[in-house]
Every structure is written in structure tokens, then in C-alpha cells.
PDB file of C-alpha atoms in Angstrom:
ATOM      1  CA  ILE A 213       0.138  -0.010   0.197  1.00 58.00           C
ATOM      2  CA  ALA A 214       1.599   3.455  -1.071  1.00 72.00           C
ATOM      3  CA  VAL A 215       0.611   4.807   2.400  1.00 83.00           C
ATOM      4  CA  PHE A 216       3.585   2.632   3.918  1.00 86.00           C
ATOM      5  CA  SER A 217       5.715   3.454   1.274  1.00 87.00           C
ATOM      6  CA  LYS A 218       5.877   7.389   0.987  1.00 90.00           C
ATOM      7  CA  VAL A 219       7.634  10.350   3.335  1.00 92.00           C
ATOM      8  CA  TRP A 220       4.651  11.850   4.709  1.00 94.00           C
ATOM      9  CA  TYR A 221       5.079  15.707   6.224  1.00 94.00           C
ATOM     10  CA  THR A 222       3.188  17.229   9.193  1.00 94.00           C
ATOM     11  CA  GLY A 223       3.138  20.777  10.293  1.00 93.00           C
ATOM     12  CA  GLN A 224       3.276  21.252  14.129  1.00 93.00           C
ATOM     13  CA  GLN A 225       3.983  23.905  16.208  1.00 93.00           C
ATOM     14  CA  ALA A 226       5.626  21.378  18.672  1.00 93.00           C
ATOM     15  CA  ASP A 227       9.629  21.285  19.326  1.00 93.00           C
ATOM     16  CA  SER A 228       9.677  17.732  18.358  1.00 93.00           C
ATOM     17  CA  LEU A 229       7.201  15.048  16.173  1.00 93.00           C
ATOM     18  CA  THR A 230       7.133  12.670  19.076  1.00 93.00           C
ATOM     19  CA  GLN A 231       6.178  16.163  21.568  1.00 94.00           C
ATOM     20  CA  ALA A 232       3.225  16.768  18.575  1.00 94.00           C
ATOM     21  CA  ALA A 233       2.224  13.170  18.658  1.00 93.00           C
ATOM     22  CA  ALA A 234       1.810  12.933  22.248  1.00 93.00           C
ATOM     23  CA  ASP A 235       0.072  16.312  22.505  1.00 92.00           C
ATOM     24  CA  LYS A 236      -2.740  15.619  19.740  1.00 90.00           C
ATOM     25  CA  GLY A 237      -2.629  12.163  19.378  1.00 89.00           C
ATOM     26  CA  SER A 238      -3.508  12.583  15.988  1.00 93.00           C
ATOM     27  CA  LEU A 239      -1.352  14.133  12.859  1.00 94.00           C
ATOM     28  CA  TYR A 240      -2.832  15.416   9.401  1.00 92.00           C
ATOM     29  CA  LEU A 241      -0.329  14.527   6.883  1.00 94.00           C
ATOM     30  CA  THR A 242       0.836  15.613   3.406  1.00 92.00           C
ATOM     31  CA  ASP A 243       3.109  14.294   0.837  1.00 92.00           C
ATOM     32  CA  ASP A 244       3.357  18.033   0.175  1.00 92.00           C
ATOM     33  CA  PRO A 245       6.143  19.909   2.701  1.00 94.00           C
ATOM     34  CA  ASP A 246       5.425  23.577   1.305  1.00 93.00           C
ATOM     35  CA  PHE A 247       1.958  22.574   2.422  1.00 91.00           C
ATOM     36  CA  ALA A 248       2.862  21.244   5.578  1.00 93.00           C
ATOM     37  CA  ALA A 249       4.719  24.478   6.678  1.00 94.00           C
ATOM     38  CA  SER A 250       2.169  26.460   6.415  1.00 92.00           C
ATOM     39  CA  TYR A 251       0.865  24.624   9.786  1.00 92.00           C
ATOM     40  CA  GLY A 252       4.454  24.965  11.233  1.00 93.00           C
ATOM     41  CA  LYS A 253       7.935  23.552  11.561  1.00 94.00           C
ATOM     42  CA  VAL A 254       7.884  20.634   9.343  1.00 94.00           C
ATOM     43  CA  TYR A 255       8.490  17.074  10.255  1.00 95.00           C
ATOM     44  CA  ALA A 256       9.099  14.013   8.055  1.00 94.00           C
ATOM     45  CA  LEU A 257       7.903  10.513   8.968  1.00 95.00           C
ATOM     46  CA  ARG A 258       6.778   7.182   7.849  1.00 94.00           C
ATOM     47  CA  ILE A 259       3.627   5.105   9.096  1.00 96.00           C
ATOM     48  CA  ARG A 260       4.833   1.910  10.598  1.00 94.00           C
ATOM     49  CA  GLN A 261       4.045  -1.165   8.224  1.00 93.00           C
ATOM     50  CA  ASP A 262       1.774  -2.776  10.821  1.00 94.00           C
ATOM     51  CA  ALA A 263      -0.714   0.128  11.001  1.00 95.00           C
ATOM     52  CA  LYS A 264      -4.431  -0.718  10.439  1.00 96.00           C
ATOM     53  CA  VAL A 265      -5.377   1.268   7.232  1.00 95.00           C
ATOM     54  CA  PHE A 266      -9.038   2.912   6.955  1.00 95.00           C
ATOM     55  CA  ASP A 267      -9.046   3.357   3.452  1.00 94.00           C
ATOM     56  CA  THR A 268     -11.751   5.920   2.275  1.00 93.00           C
ATOM     57  CA  SER A 269     -11.490   5.017  -1.306  1.00 92.00           C
ATOM     58  CA  ASP A 270     -13.080   1.683  -0.419  1.00 94.00           C
ATOM     59  CA  ARG A 271     -16.615   2.222  -0.258  1.00 94.00           C
ATOM     60  CA  ALA A 272     -17.460  -1.096   1.115  1.00 96.00           C
ATOM     61  CA  GLN A 273     -15.104  -0.438   4.464  1.00 96.00           C
ATOM     62  CA  VAL A 274     -16.588   2.983   4.445  1.00 96.00           C
ATOM     63  CA  MET A 275     -20.192   1.430   4.661  1.00 97.00           C
ATOM     64  CA  ALA A 276     -19.308  -0.706   7.554  1.00 97.00           C
ATOM     65  CA  VAL A 277     -17.885   2.148   9.318  1.00 98.00           C
ATOM     66  CA  VAL A 278     -21.151   3.920   8.638  1.00 98.00           C
ATOM     67  CA  GLU A 279     -23.427   0.697   9.551  1.00 98.00           C
ATOM     68  CA  ARG A 280     -21.644   0.697  12.757  1.00 98.00           C
ATOM     69  CA  LEU A 281     -21.718   4.368  13.344  1.00 97.00           C
ATOM     70  CA  PHE A 282     -25.792   4.125  13.057  1.00 98.00           C
ATOM     71  CA  GLN A 283     -25.800   0.925  15.281  1.00 98.00           C
ATOM     72  CA  ASP A 284     -24.011   2.803  17.817  1.00 98.00           C
ATOM     73  CA  TYR A 285     -26.320   5.755  17.624  1.00 98.00           C
ATOM     74  CA  GLU A 286     -29.305   3.236  17.991  1.00 97.00           C
ATOM     75  CA  ASP A 287     -27.786   1.919  20.806  1.00 98.00           C
ATOM     76  CA  GLY A 288     -27.703   5.431  22.228  1.00 97.00           C
ATOM     77  CA  ILE A 289     -23.925   4.849  23.012  1.00 97.00           C
ATOM     78  CA  LEU A 290     -22.426   8.035  20.880  1.00 97.00           C
ATOM     79  CA  SER A 291     -21.027  11.396  22.294  1.00 97.00           C
ATOM     80  CA  TYR A 292     -23.391  14.122  22.001  1.00 97.00           C
ATOM     81  CA  GLU A 293     -21.448  15.552  19.311  1.00 96.00           C
ATOM     82  CA  LEU A 294     -21.472  12.338  17.000  1.00 97.00           C
ATOM     83  CA  ARG A 295     -25.281  11.672  18.253  1.00 97.00           C
ATOM     84  CA  GLY A 296     -26.242  15.533  16.630  1.00 97.00           C
ATOM     85  CA  TRP A 297     -24.226  14.655  13.473  1.00 96.00           C
ATOM     86  CA  ILE A 298     -26.526  11.484  12.670  1.00 97.00           C
ATOM     87  CA  GLU A 299     -29.639  13.384  14.116  1.00 97.00           C
ATOM     88  CA  ARG A 300     -28.855  16.182  11.631  1.00 96.00           C
ATOM     89  CA  ALA A 301     -28.212  14.035   8.877  1.00 96.00           C
ATOM     90  CA  ILE A 302     -31.729  11.945   9.528  1.00 97.00           C
ATOM     91  CA  GLU A 303     -33.625  15.018   9.927  1.00 97.00           C
ATOM     92  CA  TRP A 304     -32.320  16.801   6.749  1.00 97.00           C
ATOM     93  CA  HIS A 305     -31.794  13.894   4.304  1.00 97.00           C
ATOM     94  CA  GLY A 306     -34.186  11.058   5.778  1.00 96.00           C
ATOM     95  CA  ASP A 307     -33.487   7.671   4.025  1.00 96.00           C
ATOM     96  CA  LYS A 308     -30.376   9.353   2.376  1.00 97.00           C
ATOM     97  CA  ALA A 309     -28.835   9.973   6.166  1.00 97.00           C
ATOM     98  CA  ALA A 310     -26.483   6.961   5.703  1.00 97.00           C
ATOM     99  CA  GLU A 311     -25.240   7.692   2.169  1.00 95.00           C
ATOM    100  CA  ILE A 312     -24.665  11.456   3.021  1.00 94.00           C
ATOM    101  CA  ILE A 313     -22.594  10.164   6.257  1.00 95.00           C
ATOM    102  CA  ALA A 314     -20.492   8.137   4.157  1.00 95.00           C
ATOM    103  CA  ASP A 315     -20.055  10.768   1.610  1.00 92.00           C
ATOM    104  CA  GLU A 316     -19.032  13.025   4.798  1.00 92.00           C
ATOM    105  CA  ILE A 317     -16.276  10.405   5.613  1.00 93.00           C
ATOM    106  CA  ALA A 318     -15.058   9.721   2.297  1.00 90.00           C
ATOM    107  CA  PRO A 319     -13.879  13.254   0.762  1.00 78.00           C
ATOM    108  CA  ASN A 320     -11.671  13.580  -1.897  1.00 68.00           C
ATOM    109  CA  GLU A 321      -9.087  14.964   0.452  1.00 59.00           C
ATOM    110  CA  ILE A 322      -9.000  16.828   4.209  1.00 68.00           C
ATOM    111  CA  ARG A 323      -7.523  20.248   3.169  1.00 63.00           C
ATOM    112  CA  ASN A 324     -10.466  21.634   4.002  1.00 67.00           C
ATOM    113  CA  GLU A 325     -12.910  21.304   6.761  1.00 66.00           C
ATOM    114  CA  SER A 326     -14.155  17.591   7.395  1.00 81.00           C
ATOM    115  CA  ALA A 327     -15.518  14.955   9.569  1.00 89.00           C
ATOM    116  CA  TYR A 328     -12.201  14.398  10.821  1.00 89.00           C
ATOM    117  CA  ASP A 329     -12.113  17.802  12.371  1.00 88.00           C
ATOM    118  CA  SER A 330     -13.973  16.400  15.223  1.00 91.00           C
ATOM    119  CA  ALA A 331     -12.071  14.808  17.790  1.00 92.00           C
ATOM    120  CA  ASP A 332     -14.999  12.502  18.962  1.00 95.00           C
ATOM    121  CA  PHE A 333     -15.035  11.045  15.596  1.00 96.00           C
ATOM    122  CA  GLN A 334     -11.325  10.340  15.399  1.00 94.00           C
ATOM    123  CA  VAL A 335     -11.843   8.696  18.820  1.00 94.00           C
ATOM    124  CA  TRP A 336     -15.023   6.972  18.018  1.00 97.00           C
ATOM    125  CA  LEU A 337     -12.844   5.135  14.858  1.00 96.00           C
ATOM    126  CA  TRP A 338     -10.190   4.519  17.230  1.00 94.00           C
ATOM    127  CA  GLU A 339     -11.904   2.890  19.612  1.00 95.00           C
ATOM    128  CA  THR A 340     -14.467   1.228  17.465  1.00 97.00           C
ATOM    129  CA  PHE A 341     -12.104   0.062  14.939  1.00 97.00           C
ATOM    130  CA  GLU A 342      -8.682   0.336  15.883  1.00 96.00           C
ATOM    131  CA  PHE A 343      -7.773   2.366  12.866  1.00 97.00           C
ATOM    132  CA  ASP A 344      -4.386   3.995  13.019  1.00 96.00           C
ATOM    133  CA  VAL A 345      -4.255   5.837   9.852  1.00 95.00           C
ATOM    134  CA  VAL A 346      -7.437   7.135   7.546  1.00 94.00           C
ATOM    135  CA  THR A 347      -6.451   7.634   3.533  1.00 91.00           C
ATOM    136  CA  PHE A 348      -8.315   9.797   1.202  1.00 87.00           C
ATOM    137  CA  TRP A 349      -9.125   9.713  -2.659  1.00 81.00           C
ATOM    138  CA  ASP A 350      -6.395  12.073  -3.340  1.00 77.00           C
ATOM    139  CA  GLU A 351      -3.633  10.037  -2.011  1.00 79.00           C
ATOM    140  CA  ASP A 352      -1.668  12.934  -0.818  1.00 85.00           C
ATOM    141  CA  THR A 353      -3.402  13.527   2.492  1.00 87.00           C
ATOM    142  CA  ALA A 354      -3.847  11.116   5.621  1.00 92.00           C
ATOM    143  CA  LEU A 355      -4.719  11.530   9.038  1.00 93.00           C
ATOM    144  CA  LEU A 356      -2.511   9.602  11.164  1.00 95.00           C
ATOM    145  CA  LEU A 357      -4.774   8.868  14.395  1.00 95.00           C
ATOM    146  CA  ASN A 358      -2.195   6.678  16.513  1.00 93.00           C
ATOM    147  CA  ALA A 359       0.574   8.972  15.951  1.00 94.00           C
ATOM    148  CA  VAL A 360       2.490   8.148  18.874  1.00 93.00           C
ATOM    149  CA  GLU A 361       2.792   4.475  18.091  1.00 94.00           C
ATOM    150  CA  MET A 362       2.504   4.537  14.189  1.00 94.00           C
ATOM    151  CA  ALA A 363       4.853   7.605  13.544  1.00 94.00           C
ATOM    152  CA  VAL A 364       8.477   6.936  12.658  1.00 93.00           C
ATOM    153  CA  GLU A 365      10.656  10.215  12.128  1.00 92.00           C
ATOM    154  CA  VAL A 366      12.797  10.101   9.024  1.00 92.00           C
ATOM    155  CA  GLU A 367      15.531  12.692   8.179  1.00 85.00           C
ATOM    156  CA  VAL A 368      15.038  14.435   4.551  1.00 76.00           C
ATOM    157  CA  ASP A 369      16.255  17.553   2.578  1.00 69.00           C
ATOM    158  CA  VAL A 370      13.654  19.823   2.147  1.00 58.00           C
ATOM    159  CA  GLU A 371      13.715  23.194   1.026  1.00 59.00           C
ATOM    160  CA  VAL A 372      10.540  24.938   2.447  1.00 52.00           C
TER     161      VAL A 372
END
């Protein structure tokens, strides 16, 4: 899988990648060091080979996540924020709510606002499925949910 072979970049305010991972838990990644630099000091990393991947370009995997999300909603075990997200989707889209949520968790990229900006959703993905990394259609952005364990810092020569 390409996610393991490439060097990723993240822009952080922290003094080290280890500190950023510890502080945030998750890290937004890009393969563009210039874009990463717009967020802070650029760190280069690889993702460990044993990371569990949620590939949002795989519709079957996305629908499995959505089905569980709606099941957890019906069981009353979602956080207030996630419950509200599902309720709004049902209110606004009726029978199409699950498809709408599926589209929201499978965006083309995450450079703009997305469902992944919700810490509750990130935690739910990790606690429910133990996904370490989320990949997107564009293949040039990713979200490393389990940054403390899965980020391996690498040295690269990058002019930013």
C-alpha cells in the first residue's frame, strides 16, 4: 500500500514530532512539505507497516463504518456531538442519511473542513475499529490517528 512507502509531512507548533504526537494524538499528513509548512515546523515521517488502515476510497469499508456508527446511534452510545451529527443527517436527508454520512467520511481530501476535524469522531474510529491511519481519494493527504505508536520520524532534505 502506498501509504507505507511514501514519506509524509506534518506541520506542527511542537518542538519535536514526538511532542506533537503526544500532545495531539493524531496528526494530519500531506506529501507536500510546502503545505505542511503553512501549519508550522515541518516533520517528515513514515507510517509503520503494521498500521491498520481505513481506506476511505473503499466504499465497502466506508459503509461498514457507517453501519456501525448508526448502530451505535441506535444503541445510544455515541457522544453528544456524534449523536447530533447523525440526528441532523436523518432530519435533513431522511432515508439518504447513511449515504450522506458515507460521503462526508470519504471526502476527496482533508485540506478543508471535514468530519475528521471532530476529535469525537477520531476517538470513535480508534476505539471502535482501532484504525491507525485514514487515507483519502487524493492519496496526498492522510490522518494518522495513532501518531504516538505509528509515526516513525525520518530525515529528509527539504527546502521549505
